[in-house]
PDB file of C-alpha atoms in Angstrom:
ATOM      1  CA  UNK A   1       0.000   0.000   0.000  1.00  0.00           C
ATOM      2  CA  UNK A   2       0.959   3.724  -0.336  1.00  0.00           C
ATOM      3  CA  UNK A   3       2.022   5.453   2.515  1.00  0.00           C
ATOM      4  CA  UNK A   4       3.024   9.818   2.422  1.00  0.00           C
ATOM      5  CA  UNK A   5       5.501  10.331   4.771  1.00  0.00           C
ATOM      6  CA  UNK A   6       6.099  14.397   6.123  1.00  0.00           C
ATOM      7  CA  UNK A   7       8.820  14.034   8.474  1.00  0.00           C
ATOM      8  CA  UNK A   8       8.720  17.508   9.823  1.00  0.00           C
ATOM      9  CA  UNK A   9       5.727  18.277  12.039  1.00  0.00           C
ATOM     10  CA  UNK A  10       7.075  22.088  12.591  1.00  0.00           C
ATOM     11  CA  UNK A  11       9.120  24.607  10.425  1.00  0.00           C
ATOM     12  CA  UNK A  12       9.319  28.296  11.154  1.00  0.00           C
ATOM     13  CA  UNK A  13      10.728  30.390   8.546  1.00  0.00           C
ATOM     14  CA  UNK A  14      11.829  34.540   8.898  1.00  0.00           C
ATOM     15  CA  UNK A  15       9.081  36.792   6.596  1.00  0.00           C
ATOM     16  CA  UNK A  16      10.427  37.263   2.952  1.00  0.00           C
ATOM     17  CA  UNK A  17      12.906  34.045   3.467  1.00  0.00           C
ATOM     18  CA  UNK A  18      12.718  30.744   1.656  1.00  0.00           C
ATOM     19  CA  UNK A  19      11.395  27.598   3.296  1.00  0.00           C
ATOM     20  CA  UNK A  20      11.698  24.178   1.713  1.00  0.00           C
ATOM     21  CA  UNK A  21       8.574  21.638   3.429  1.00  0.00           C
ATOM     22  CA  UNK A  22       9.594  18.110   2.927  1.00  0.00           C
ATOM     23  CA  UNK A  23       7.653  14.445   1.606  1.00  0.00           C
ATOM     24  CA  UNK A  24       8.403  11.787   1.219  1.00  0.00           C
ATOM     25  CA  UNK A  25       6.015   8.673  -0.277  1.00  0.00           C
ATOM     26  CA  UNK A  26       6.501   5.051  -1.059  1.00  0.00           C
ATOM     27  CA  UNK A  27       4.931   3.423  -4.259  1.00  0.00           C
ATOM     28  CA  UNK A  28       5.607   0.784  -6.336  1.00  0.00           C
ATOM     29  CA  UNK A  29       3.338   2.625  -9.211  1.00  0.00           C
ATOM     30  CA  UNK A  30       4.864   4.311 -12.087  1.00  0.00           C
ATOM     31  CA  UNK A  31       1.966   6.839 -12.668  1.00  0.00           C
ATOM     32  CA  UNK A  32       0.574   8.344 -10.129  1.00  0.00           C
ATOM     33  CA  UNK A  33      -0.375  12.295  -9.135  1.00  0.00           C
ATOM     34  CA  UNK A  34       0.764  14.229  -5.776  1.00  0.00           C
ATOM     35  CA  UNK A  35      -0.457  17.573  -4.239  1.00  0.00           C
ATOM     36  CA  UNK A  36       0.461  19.662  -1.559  1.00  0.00           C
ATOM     37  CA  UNK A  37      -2.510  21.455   0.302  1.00  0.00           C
ATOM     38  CA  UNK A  38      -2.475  23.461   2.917  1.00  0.00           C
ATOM     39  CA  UNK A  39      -4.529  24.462   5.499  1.00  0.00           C
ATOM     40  CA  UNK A  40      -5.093  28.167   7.264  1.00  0.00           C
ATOM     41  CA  UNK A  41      -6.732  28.342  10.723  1.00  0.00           C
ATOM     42  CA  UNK A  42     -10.115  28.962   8.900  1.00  0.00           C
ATOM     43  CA  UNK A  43      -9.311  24.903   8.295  1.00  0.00           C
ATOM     44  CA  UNK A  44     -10.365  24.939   4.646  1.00  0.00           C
ATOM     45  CA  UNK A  45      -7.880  22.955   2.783  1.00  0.00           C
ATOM     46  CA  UNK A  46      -6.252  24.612  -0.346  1.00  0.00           C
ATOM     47  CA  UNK A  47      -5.165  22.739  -2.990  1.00  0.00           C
ATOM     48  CA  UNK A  48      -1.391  24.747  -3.768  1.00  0.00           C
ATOM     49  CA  UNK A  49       0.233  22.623  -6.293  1.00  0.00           C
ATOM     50  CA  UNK A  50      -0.340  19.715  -8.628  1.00  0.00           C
ATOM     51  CA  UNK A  51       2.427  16.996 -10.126  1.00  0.00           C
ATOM     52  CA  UNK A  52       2.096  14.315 -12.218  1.00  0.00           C
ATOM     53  CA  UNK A  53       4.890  11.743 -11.706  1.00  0.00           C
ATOM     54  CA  UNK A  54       5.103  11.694 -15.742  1.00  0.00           C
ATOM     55  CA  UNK A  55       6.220  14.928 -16.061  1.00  0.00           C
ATOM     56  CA  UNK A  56       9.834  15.459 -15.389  1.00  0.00           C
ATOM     57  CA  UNK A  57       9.528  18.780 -15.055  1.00  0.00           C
ATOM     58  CA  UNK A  58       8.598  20.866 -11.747  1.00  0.00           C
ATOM     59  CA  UNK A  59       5.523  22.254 -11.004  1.00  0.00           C
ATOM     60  CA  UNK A  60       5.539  25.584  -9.913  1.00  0.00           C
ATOM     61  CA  UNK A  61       3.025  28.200  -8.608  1.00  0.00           C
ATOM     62  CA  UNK A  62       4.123  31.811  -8.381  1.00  0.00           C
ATOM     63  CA  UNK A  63       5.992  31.795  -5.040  1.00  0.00           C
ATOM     64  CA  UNK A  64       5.451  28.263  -4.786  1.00  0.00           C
ATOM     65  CA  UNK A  65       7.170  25.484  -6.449  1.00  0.00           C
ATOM     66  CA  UNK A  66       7.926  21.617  -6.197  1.00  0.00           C
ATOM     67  CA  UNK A  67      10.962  19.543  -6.412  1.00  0.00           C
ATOM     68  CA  UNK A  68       9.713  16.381  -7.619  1.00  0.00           C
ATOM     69  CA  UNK A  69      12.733  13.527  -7.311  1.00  0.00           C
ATOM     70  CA  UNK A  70      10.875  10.615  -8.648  1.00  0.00           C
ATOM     71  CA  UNK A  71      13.355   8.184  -8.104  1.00  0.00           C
ATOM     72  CA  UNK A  72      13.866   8.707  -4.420  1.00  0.00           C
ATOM     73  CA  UNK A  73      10.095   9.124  -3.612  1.00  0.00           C
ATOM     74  CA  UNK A  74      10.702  12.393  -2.976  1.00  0.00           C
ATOM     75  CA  UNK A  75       8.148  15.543  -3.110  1.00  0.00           C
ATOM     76  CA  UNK A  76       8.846  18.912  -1.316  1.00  0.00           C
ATOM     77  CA  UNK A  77       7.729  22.013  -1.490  1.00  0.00           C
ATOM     78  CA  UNK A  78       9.627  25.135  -2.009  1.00  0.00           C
ATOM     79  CA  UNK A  79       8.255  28.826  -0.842  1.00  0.00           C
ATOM     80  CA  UNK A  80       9.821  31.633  -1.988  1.00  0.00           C
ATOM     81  CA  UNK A  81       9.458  35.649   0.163  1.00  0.00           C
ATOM     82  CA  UNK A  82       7.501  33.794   2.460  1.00  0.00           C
ATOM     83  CA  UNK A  83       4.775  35.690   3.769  1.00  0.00           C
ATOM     84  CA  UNK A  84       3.220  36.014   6.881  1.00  0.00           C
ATOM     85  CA  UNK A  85      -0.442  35.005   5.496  1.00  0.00           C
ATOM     86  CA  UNK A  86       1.571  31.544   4.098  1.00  0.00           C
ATOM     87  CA  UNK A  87       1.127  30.529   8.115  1.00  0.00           C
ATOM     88  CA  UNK A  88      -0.934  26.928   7.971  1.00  0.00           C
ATOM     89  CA  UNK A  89      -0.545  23.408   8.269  1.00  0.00           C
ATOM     90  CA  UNK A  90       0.437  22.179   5.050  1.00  0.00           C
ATOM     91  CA  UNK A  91      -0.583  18.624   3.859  1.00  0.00           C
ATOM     92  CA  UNK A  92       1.446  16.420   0.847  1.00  0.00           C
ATOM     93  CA  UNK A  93      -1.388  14.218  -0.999  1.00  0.00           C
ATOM     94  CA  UNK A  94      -0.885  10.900  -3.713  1.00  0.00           C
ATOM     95  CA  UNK A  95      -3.045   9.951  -5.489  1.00  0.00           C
ATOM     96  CA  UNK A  96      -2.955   6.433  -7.459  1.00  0.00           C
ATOM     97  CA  UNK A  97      -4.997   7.246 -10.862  1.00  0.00           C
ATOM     98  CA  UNK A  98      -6.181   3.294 -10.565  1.00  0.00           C
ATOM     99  CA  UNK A  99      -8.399   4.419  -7.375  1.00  0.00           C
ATOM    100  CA  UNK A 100     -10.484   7.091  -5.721  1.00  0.00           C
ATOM    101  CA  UNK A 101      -8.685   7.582  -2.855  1.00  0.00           C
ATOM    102  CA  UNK A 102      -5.958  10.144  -1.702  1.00  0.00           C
ATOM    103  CA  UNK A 103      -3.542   9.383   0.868  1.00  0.00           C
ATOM    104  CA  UNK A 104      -2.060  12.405   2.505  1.00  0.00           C
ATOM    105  CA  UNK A 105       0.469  12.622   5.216  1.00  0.00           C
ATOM    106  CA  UNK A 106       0.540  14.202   8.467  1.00  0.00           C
ATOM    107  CA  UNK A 107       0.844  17.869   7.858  1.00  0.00           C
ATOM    108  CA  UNK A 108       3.873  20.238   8.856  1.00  0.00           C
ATOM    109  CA  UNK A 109       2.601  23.150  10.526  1.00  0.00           C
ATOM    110  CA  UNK A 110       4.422  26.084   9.066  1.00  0.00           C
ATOM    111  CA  UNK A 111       5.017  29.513  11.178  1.00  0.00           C
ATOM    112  CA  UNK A 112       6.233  32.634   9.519  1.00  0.00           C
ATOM    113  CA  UNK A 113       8.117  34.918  11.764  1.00  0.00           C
ATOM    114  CA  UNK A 114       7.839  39.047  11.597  1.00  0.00           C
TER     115      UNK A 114
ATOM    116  CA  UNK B   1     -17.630  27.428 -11.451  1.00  0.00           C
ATOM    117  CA  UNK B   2     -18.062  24.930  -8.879  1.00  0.00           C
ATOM    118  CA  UNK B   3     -18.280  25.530  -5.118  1.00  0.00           C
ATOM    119  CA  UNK B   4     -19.218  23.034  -2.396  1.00  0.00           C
ATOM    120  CA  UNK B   5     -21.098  23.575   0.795  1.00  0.00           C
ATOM    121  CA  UNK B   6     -20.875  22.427   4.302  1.00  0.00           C
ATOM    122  CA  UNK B   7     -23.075  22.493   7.041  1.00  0.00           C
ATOM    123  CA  UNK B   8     -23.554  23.015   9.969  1.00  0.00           C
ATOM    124  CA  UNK B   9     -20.151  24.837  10.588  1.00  0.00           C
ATOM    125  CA  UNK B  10     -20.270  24.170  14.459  1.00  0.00           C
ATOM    126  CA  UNK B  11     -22.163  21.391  16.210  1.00  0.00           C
ATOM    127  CA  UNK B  12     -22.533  20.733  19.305  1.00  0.00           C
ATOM    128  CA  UNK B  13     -24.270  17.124  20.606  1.00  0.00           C
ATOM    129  CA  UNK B  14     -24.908  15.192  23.420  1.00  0.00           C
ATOM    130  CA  UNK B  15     -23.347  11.543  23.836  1.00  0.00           C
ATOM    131  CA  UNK B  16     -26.064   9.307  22.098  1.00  0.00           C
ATOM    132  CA  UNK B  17     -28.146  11.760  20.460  1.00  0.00           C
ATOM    133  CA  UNK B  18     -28.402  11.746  16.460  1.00  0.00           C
ATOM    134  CA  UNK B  19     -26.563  13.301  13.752  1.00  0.00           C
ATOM    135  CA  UNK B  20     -26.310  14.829   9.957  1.00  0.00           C
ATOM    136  CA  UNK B  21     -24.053  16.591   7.966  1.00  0.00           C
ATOM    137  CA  UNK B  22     -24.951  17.746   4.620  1.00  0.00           C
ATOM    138  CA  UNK B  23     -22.411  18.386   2.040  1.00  0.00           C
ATOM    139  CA  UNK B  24     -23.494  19.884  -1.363  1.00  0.00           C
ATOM    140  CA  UNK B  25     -21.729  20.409  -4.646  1.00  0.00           C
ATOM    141  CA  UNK B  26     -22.369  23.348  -7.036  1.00  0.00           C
ATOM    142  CA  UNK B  27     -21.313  23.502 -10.493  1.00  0.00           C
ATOM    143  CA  UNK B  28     -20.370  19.648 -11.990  1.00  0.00           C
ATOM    144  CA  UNK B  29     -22.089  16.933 -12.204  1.00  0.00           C
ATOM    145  CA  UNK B  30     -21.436  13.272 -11.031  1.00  0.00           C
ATOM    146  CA  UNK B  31     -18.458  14.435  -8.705  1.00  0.00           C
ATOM    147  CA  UNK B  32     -16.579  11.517  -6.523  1.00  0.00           C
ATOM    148  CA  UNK B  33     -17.786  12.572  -2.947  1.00  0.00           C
ATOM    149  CA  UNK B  34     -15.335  11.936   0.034  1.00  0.00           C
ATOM    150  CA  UNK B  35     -16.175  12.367   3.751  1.00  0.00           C
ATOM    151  CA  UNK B  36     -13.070  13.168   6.016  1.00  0.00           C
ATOM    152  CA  UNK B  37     -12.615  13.078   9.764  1.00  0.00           C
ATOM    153  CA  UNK B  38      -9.632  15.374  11.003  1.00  0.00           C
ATOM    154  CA  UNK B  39      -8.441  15.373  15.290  1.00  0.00           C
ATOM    155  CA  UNK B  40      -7.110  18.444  16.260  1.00  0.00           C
ATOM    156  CA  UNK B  41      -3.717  19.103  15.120  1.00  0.00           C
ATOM    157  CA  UNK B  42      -3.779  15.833  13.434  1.00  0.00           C
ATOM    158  CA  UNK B  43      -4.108  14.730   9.727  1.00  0.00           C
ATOM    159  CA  UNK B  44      -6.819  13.626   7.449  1.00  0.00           C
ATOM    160  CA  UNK B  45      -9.056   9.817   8.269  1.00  0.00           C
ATOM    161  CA  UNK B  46     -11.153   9.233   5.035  1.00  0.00           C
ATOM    162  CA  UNK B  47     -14.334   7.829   6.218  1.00  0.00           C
ATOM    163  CA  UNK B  48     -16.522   7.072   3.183  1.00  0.00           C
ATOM    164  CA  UNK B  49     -16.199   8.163  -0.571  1.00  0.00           C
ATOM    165  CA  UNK B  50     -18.921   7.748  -3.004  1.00  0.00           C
ATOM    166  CA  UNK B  51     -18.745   7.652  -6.714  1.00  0.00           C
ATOM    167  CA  UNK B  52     -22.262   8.089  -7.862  1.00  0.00           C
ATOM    168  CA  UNK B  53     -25.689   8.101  -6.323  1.00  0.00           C
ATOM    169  CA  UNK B  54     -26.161   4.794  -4.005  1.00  0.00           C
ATOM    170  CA  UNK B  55     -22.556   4.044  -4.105  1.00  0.00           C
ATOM    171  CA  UNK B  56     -20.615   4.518  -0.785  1.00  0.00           C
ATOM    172  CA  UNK B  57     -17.625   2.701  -0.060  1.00  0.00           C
ATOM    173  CA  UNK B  58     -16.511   2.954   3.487  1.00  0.00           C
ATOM    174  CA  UNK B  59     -12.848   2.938   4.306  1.00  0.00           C
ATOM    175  CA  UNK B  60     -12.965   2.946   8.517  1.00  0.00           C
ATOM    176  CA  UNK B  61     -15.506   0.458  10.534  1.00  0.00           C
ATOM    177  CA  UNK B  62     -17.361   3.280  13.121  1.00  0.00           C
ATOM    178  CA  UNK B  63     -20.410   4.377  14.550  1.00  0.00           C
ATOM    179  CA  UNK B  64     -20.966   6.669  11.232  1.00  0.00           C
ATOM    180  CA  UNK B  65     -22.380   5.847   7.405  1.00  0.00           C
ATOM    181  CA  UNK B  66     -22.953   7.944   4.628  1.00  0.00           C
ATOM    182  CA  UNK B  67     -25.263   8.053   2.668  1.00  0.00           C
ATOM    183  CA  UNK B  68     -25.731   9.724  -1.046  1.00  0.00           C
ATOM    184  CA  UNK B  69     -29.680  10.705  -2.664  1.00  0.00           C
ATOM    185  CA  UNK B  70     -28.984  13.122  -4.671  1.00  0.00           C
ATOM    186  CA  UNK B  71     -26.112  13.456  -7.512  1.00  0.00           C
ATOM    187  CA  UNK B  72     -24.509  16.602  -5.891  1.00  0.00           C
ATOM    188  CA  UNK B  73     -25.338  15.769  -1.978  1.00  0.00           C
ATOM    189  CA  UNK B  74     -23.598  13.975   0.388  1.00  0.00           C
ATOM    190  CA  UNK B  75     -24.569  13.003   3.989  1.00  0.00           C
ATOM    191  CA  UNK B  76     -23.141  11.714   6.971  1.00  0.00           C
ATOM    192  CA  UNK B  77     -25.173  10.254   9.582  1.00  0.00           C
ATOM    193  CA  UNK B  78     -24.950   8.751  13.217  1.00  0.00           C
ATOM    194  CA  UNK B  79     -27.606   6.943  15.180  1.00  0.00           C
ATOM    195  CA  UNK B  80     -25.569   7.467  18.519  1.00  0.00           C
ATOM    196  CA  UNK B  81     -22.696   9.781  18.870  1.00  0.00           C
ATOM    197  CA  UNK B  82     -20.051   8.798  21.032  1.00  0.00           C
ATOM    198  CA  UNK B  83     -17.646  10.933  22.314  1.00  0.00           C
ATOM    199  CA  UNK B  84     -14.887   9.790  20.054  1.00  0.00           C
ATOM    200  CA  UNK B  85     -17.070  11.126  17.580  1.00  0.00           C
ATOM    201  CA  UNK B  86     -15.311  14.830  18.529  1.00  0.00           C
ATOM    202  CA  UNK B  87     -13.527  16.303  15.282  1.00  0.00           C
ATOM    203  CA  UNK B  88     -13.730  18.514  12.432  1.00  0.00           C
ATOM    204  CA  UNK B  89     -15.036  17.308   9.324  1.00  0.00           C
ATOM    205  CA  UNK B  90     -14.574  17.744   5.640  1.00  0.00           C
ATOM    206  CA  UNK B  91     -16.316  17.096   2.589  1.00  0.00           C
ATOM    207  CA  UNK B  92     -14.378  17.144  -0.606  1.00  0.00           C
ATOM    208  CA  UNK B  93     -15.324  16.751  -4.348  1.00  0.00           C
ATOM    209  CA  UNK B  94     -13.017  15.564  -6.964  1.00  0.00           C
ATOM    210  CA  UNK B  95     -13.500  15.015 -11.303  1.00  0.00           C
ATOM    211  CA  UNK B  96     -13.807  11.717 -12.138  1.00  0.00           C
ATOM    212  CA  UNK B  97     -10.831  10.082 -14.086  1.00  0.00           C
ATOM    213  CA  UNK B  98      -7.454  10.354 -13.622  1.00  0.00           C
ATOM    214  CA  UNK B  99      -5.737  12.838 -11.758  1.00  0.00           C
ATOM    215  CA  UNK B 100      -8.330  15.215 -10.532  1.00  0.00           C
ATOM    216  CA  UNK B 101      -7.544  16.953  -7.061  1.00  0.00           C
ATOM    217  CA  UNK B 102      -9.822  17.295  -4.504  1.00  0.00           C
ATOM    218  CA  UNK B 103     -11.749  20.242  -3.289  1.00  0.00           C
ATOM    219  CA  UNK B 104     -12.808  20.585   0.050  1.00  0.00           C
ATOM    220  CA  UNK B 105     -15.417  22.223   1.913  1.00  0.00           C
ATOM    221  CA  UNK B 106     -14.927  25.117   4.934  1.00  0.00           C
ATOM    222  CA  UNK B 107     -15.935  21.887   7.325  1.00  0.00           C
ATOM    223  CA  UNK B 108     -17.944  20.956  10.324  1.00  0.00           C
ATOM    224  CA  UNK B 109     -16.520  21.490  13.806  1.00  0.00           C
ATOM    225  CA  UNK B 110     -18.310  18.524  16.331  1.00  0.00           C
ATOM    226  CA  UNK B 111     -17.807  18.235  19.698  1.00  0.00           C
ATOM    227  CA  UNK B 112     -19.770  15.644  21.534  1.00  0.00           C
ATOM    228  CA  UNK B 113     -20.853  16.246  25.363  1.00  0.00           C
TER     229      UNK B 113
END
């Protein structure tokens, strides 16, 4: 079975600094999809960015972008000037596209210092 | 464009008493419906997912089941709460096929008494 893996339950970061959220999944599939959400204290989860493991190259969402290391399992997510709005828990998501379900890990909770 | 709604937003229920959340989906038709439970500071326990009307699959055995009348409305549903009940819960929507992400609604604190 798939399992997401987010190894860091808590980064803080200094306002307008870069910050670099780390995943880690295990699959024996060679297509599959991951996402990174994240979620503000209103608790609504935002979908931030979208990869599919057949593109080679990184997804990347204004100040928000992926580095996508297919061979290690690897999926973290880079934020660039971090701002102090970009506070949340944030949540890495696969997706197998042979099933409905999403398997996310256990969140980091990000803090952005003034 | 599609939106999804959730309610109630806060609940607040006796130990043994009843329960129903409605989720509804605006916008798309014959969405994959998923019902998540999340513990405070914790991540996200899919409960059920549903990919058309009558169809429920139910990933976690509980004291909860879901149910799904209408294309565009999911429900979850308890006879008897129990305390463990407590959490906040999300409804999502997703495309059917490959790939699509999932959309979530704002949620439905519970806290049973």
């Amino acid at each position: 079975a798939q399992t997401v893996t987010q190894s860091q339950p808590e980064m803080s970061v200094q306002e307008a600094e870069t910050v670099t959220l780390s995943c880690t999944y295990d699959t024996s599939e060679s297509d599959y999809y991951l996402f990174w959400y994240k979620q503000p204290p209103s608790r609504q989860m935002i979908l931030v960015i979208r990869q599919e493991a057949y593109k080679q190259q990184n997804a990347t969402e204004n100040r928000f972008s992926v580095n996508f290391q297919k061979a290690a399992k690897s999926f973290s997510l880079k934020i660039s000037d971090s701002q102090l709005g970009d506070a949340a828990m944030y949540f890495c998501a696969y997706r197998s596209p042979g099933t409905y379900k999403y398997i996310f890990g256990t969140g980091t909770r990000l803090k952005v210092l003034a | 464009s599609q939106t999804i709604h959730q309610w109630p937003a806060t609940l607040v229920q006796p130990v043994g008493s009843p329960l129903s959340l409605e989720c509804t989906v605006e916008g798309t038709s014959n969405p994959n419906l998923y019902w998540y439970r999340q513990a405070a500071g914790r991540g996200l326990q899919l409960l059920f997912y549903s990919v058309g009307i009558g169809q429920i699959s139910s990933e976690v055995p509980q004291n909860l089941s879901a149910s799904r009348p209408q294309d565009r409305q999911f429900i979850l549903s308890s006879k008897k709460l129990l305390l463990s009940d407590s959490g906040f819960y999300l409804c999502a929507w997703s495309i059917p096929g490959q790939g699509g992400e999932q959309y979530f609604g704002p949620g439905t604190r519970l806290t049973v008494t």
